[in-house]
Amino acid sequence: MFAHAPESAAAVWVVAVALVDEQGRVLVQQRLSGGQHADLWEFPGGKLEVGESPQAAAIRELHEELALVVEGDDLRAVTFASGSTGSPPKPLTILLFACERWEGIPKPLAAAALAWCEPDDLATRPMPPLDYPLAEAFAEMRRSGRVHLAATPAR
């Protein structure tokens, strides 16, 4: 669904991953204090490096942020959100994946805290602006059955 990050320095491309546990809950992380969007809750993920595929970025970010090992085949593209960020504003696109299989236990290596949430409760947490449409779209897709992931538990 997604190819490689464009080589434009102006656009910001970000991946986010909805890690879904056996009870159907989704992992979110709380951003560290002091930076942009400090103390807000978000899906784990981060910026694509030039020439990096979104799947490769998601795998790298989950390892760097949560000490998890994920295979590319376990990532399912769900939706995206677009807006702008920074000053002067730059176009920002966040690509959301869902994943039900990973190796390891999530650790908050780059976050203040982690929390498992019901999909319908995601958007009730304070989040960066573009995470709200991702959370709402993910919850709606889960309710309607349009997000079908593998029925296998975490490794």
Tab-separated table of C-alpha atoms in Angstrom:
chain	number	residue	atom	x	y	z
A	1	MET	CA	0.000	0.000	0.000
A	2	PHE	CA	2.818	2.407	0.918
A	3	ALA	CA	6.071	2.611	-1.073
A	4	HIS	CA	9.126	4.590	0.052
A	5	ALA	CA	9.471	7.984	1.708
A	6	PRO	CA	9.764	10.781	-0.835
A	7	GLU	CA	13.169	12.446	-0.870
A	8	SER	CA	11.645	15.899	-0.335
A	9	ALA	CA	13.128	17.678	2.660
A	10	ALA	CA	9.950	19.740	3.032
A	11	ALA	CA	7.501	16.903	3.745
A	12	VAL	CA	7.516	14.951	7.007
A	13	TRP	CA	6.480	11.283	6.781
A	14	VAL	CA	5.782	9.375	9.978
A	15	VAL	CA	4.711	5.820	10.739
A	16	ALA	CA	2.603	4.826	13.715
A	17	VAL	CA	1.678	1.337	14.867
A	18	ALA	CA	-1.414	0.159	16.721
A	19	LEU	CA	-0.090	-2.853	18.634
A	20	VAL	CA	-3.127	-4.996	19.467
A	21	ASP	CA	-2.949	-7.541	22.304
A	22	GLU	CA	-4.943	-10.759	22.738
A	23	GLN	CA	-7.760	-8.864	24.495
A	24	GLY	CA	-8.063	-6.428	21.569
A	25	ARG	CA	-6.489	-3.540	23.481
A	26	VAL	CA	-4.115	-1.078	21.776
A	27	LEU	CA	-0.793	0.129	23.168
A	28	VAL	CA	-0.194	3.875	23.389
A	29	GLN	CA	2.790	5.703	24.790
A	30	GLN	CA	3.035	9.003	26.631
A	31	ARG	CA	5.538	11.460	25.167
A	32	LEU	CA	8.345	12.680	27.389
A	33	SER	CA	8.055	16.079	29.070
A	34	GLY	CA	9.772	19.054	27.505
A	35	GLY	CA	9.452	18.404	23.768
A	36	GLN	CA	6.826	19.035	21.144
A	37	HIS	CA	3.506	17.488	22.241
A	38	ALA	CA	5.013	16.826	25.700
A	39	ASP	CA	3.041	14.437	27.936
A	40	LEU	CA	0.507	13.610	25.198
A	41	TRP	CA	-0.415	10.031	24.305
A	42	GLU	CA	0.323	8.585	20.859
A	43	PHE	CA	0.758	5.404	18.882
A	44	PRO	CA	4.395	4.226	18.908
A	45	GLY	CA	6.343	5.153	15.775
A	46	GLY	CA	8.391	7.909	14.226
A	47	LYS	CA	9.802	9.605	11.159
A	48	LEU	CA	10.838	7.741	8.043
A	49	GLU	CA	14.452	8.103	7.032
A	50	VAL	CA	15.138	9.122	3.412
A	51	GLY	CA	14.586	6.124	1.142
A	52	GLU	CA	13.218	3.952	3.972
A	53	SER	CA	9.980	2.053	3.423
A	54	PRO	CA	7.178	2.656	5.936
A	55	GLN	CA	7.314	-1.000	6.998
A	56	ALA	CA	11.078	-0.786	7.625
A	57	ALA	CA	10.581	2.441	9.592
A	58	ALA	CA	7.856	0.830	11.721
A	59	ILE	CA	10.069	-2.175	12.472
A	60	ARG	CA	13.010	0.102	13.380
A	61	GLU	CA	10.902	2.452	15.513
A	62	LEU	CA	9.240	-0.371	17.480
A	63	HIS	CA	12.664	-1.782	18.259
A	64	GLU	CA	14.123	1.612	19.245
A	65	GLU	CA	11.117	2.787	21.274
A	66	LEU	CA	9.777	-0.435	22.803
A	67	ALA	CA	12.523	-3.108	22.408
A	68	LEU	CA	10.167	-5.198	20.252
A	69	VAL	CA	10.984	-7.318	17.230
A	70	VAL	CA	8.358	-7.205	14.472
A	71	GLU	CA	8.317	-8.863	11.051
A	72	GLY	CA	7.159	-6.859	8.032
A	73	ASP	CA	4.492	-9.461	7.203
A	74	ASP	CA	2.863	-8.798	10.588
A	75	LEU	CA	2.179	-5.124	9.780
A	76	ARG	CA	-1.163	-4.252	8.179
A	77	ALA	CA	-1.757	-0.807	6.662
A	78	VAL	CA	-4.868	0.706	8.241
A	79	THR	CA	-5.245	4.412	7.449
A	80	PHE	CA	-3.411	7.741	7.326
A	81	ALA	CA	-3.794	11.337	8.507
A	82	SER	CA	-2.383	14.495	6.927
A	83	GLY	CA	-1.776	17.994	8.223
A	84	SER	CA	1.188	20.223	8.933
A	85	THR	CA	3.829	20.612	11.625
A	86	GLY	CA	6.524	23.029	12.695
A	87	SER	CA	7.284	26.645	11.975
A	88	PRO	CA	7.286	27.383	9.143
A	89	PRO	CA	4.668	24.682	8.569
A	90	LYS	CA	5.732	21.544	6.690
A	91	PRO	CA	3.332	18.952	5.283
A	92	LEU	CA	2.988	15.983	7.642
A	93	THR	CA	1.543	12.570	6.828
A	94	ILE	CA	1.186	9.797	9.413
A	95	LEU	CA	0.723	6.244	8.118
A	96	LEU	CA	-0.970	3.907	10.623
A	97	PHE	CA	-0.258	0.193	10.709
A	98	ALA	CA	-1.790	-2.451	12.973
A	99	CYS	CA	0.158	-5.381	14.397
A	100	GLU	CA	-0.883	-8.331	16.564
A	101	ARG	CA	2.395	-10.303	16.495
A	102	TRP	CA	5.727	-9.271	17.965
A	103	GLU	CA	8.581	-10.646	20.037
A	104	GLY	CA	9.325	-9.179	23.442
A	105	ILE	CA	7.556	-7.241	26.153
A	106	PRO	CA	7.004	-3.528	25.398
A	107	LYS	CA	9.334	-1.288	27.411
A	108	PRO	CA	9.045	2.536	27.417
A	109	LEU	CA	12.574	3.239	26.112
A	110	ALA	CA	11.604	6.611	24.605
A	111	ALA	CA	8.385	7.393	26.483
A	112	ALA	CA	7.251	8.458	29.943
A	113	ALA	CA	4.674	5.643	30.183
A	114	LEU	CA	2.810	2.938	28.278
A	115	ALA	CA	-0.879	2.050	28.504
A	116	TRP	CA	-3.145	-0.576	26.957
A	117	CYS	CA	-6.487	0.946	25.889
A	118	GLU	CA	-9.724	-0.275	24.413
A	119	PRO	CA	-9.945	1.000	20.800
A	120	ASP	CA	-13.051	3.070	21.599
A	121	ASP	CA	-11.187	4.803	24.467
A	122	LEU	CA	-8.103	5.858	22.481
A	123	ALA	CA	-9.415	9.272	21.434
A	124	THR	CA	-10.403	10.125	25.015
A	125	ARG	CA	-6.726	10.550	25.949
A	126	PRO	CA	-4.903	13.831	25.302
A	127	MET	CA	-3.128	13.263	21.960
A	128	PRO	CA	-1.302	15.251	19.274
A	129	PRO	CA	-3.841	16.627	16.754
A	130	LEU	CA	-3.229	14.089	13.966
A	131	ASP	CA	-3.428	11.097	16.320
A	132	TYR	CA	-7.145	11.741	16.962
A	133	PRO	CA	-8.295	10.916	13.412
A	134	LEU	CA	-6.033	7.844	13.434
A	135	ALA	CA	-7.499	6.658	16.743
A	136	GLU	CA	-11.067	7.325	15.633
A	137	ALA	CA	-10.569	5.603	12.256
A	138	PHE	CA	-8.925	2.596	13.900
A	139	ALA	CA	-11.723	2.243	16.472
A	140	GLU	CA	-14.409	2.558	13.767
A	141	MET	CA	-12.704	-0.028	11.583
A	142	ARG	CA	-12.446	-2.452	14.529
A	143	ARG	CA	-16.143	-1.920	15.410
A	144	SER	CA	-17.232	-2.488	11.815
A	145	GLY	CA	-14.960	-5.494	11.358
A	146	ARG	CA	-12.987	-3.845	8.549
A	147	VAL	CA	-9.663	-4.387	10.355
A	148	HIS	CA	-8.991	-8.111	10.382
A	149	LEU	CA	-5.627	-9.089	11.701
A	150	ALA	CA	-4.177	-12.550	12.133
A	151	ALA	CA	-5.682	-14.409	15.076
A	152	THR	CA	-2.267	-15.437	16.364
A	153	PRO	CA	-1.047	-14.109	19.716
A	154	ALA	CA	2.173	-12.206	20.368
A	155	ARG	CA	5.263	-14.377	20.049
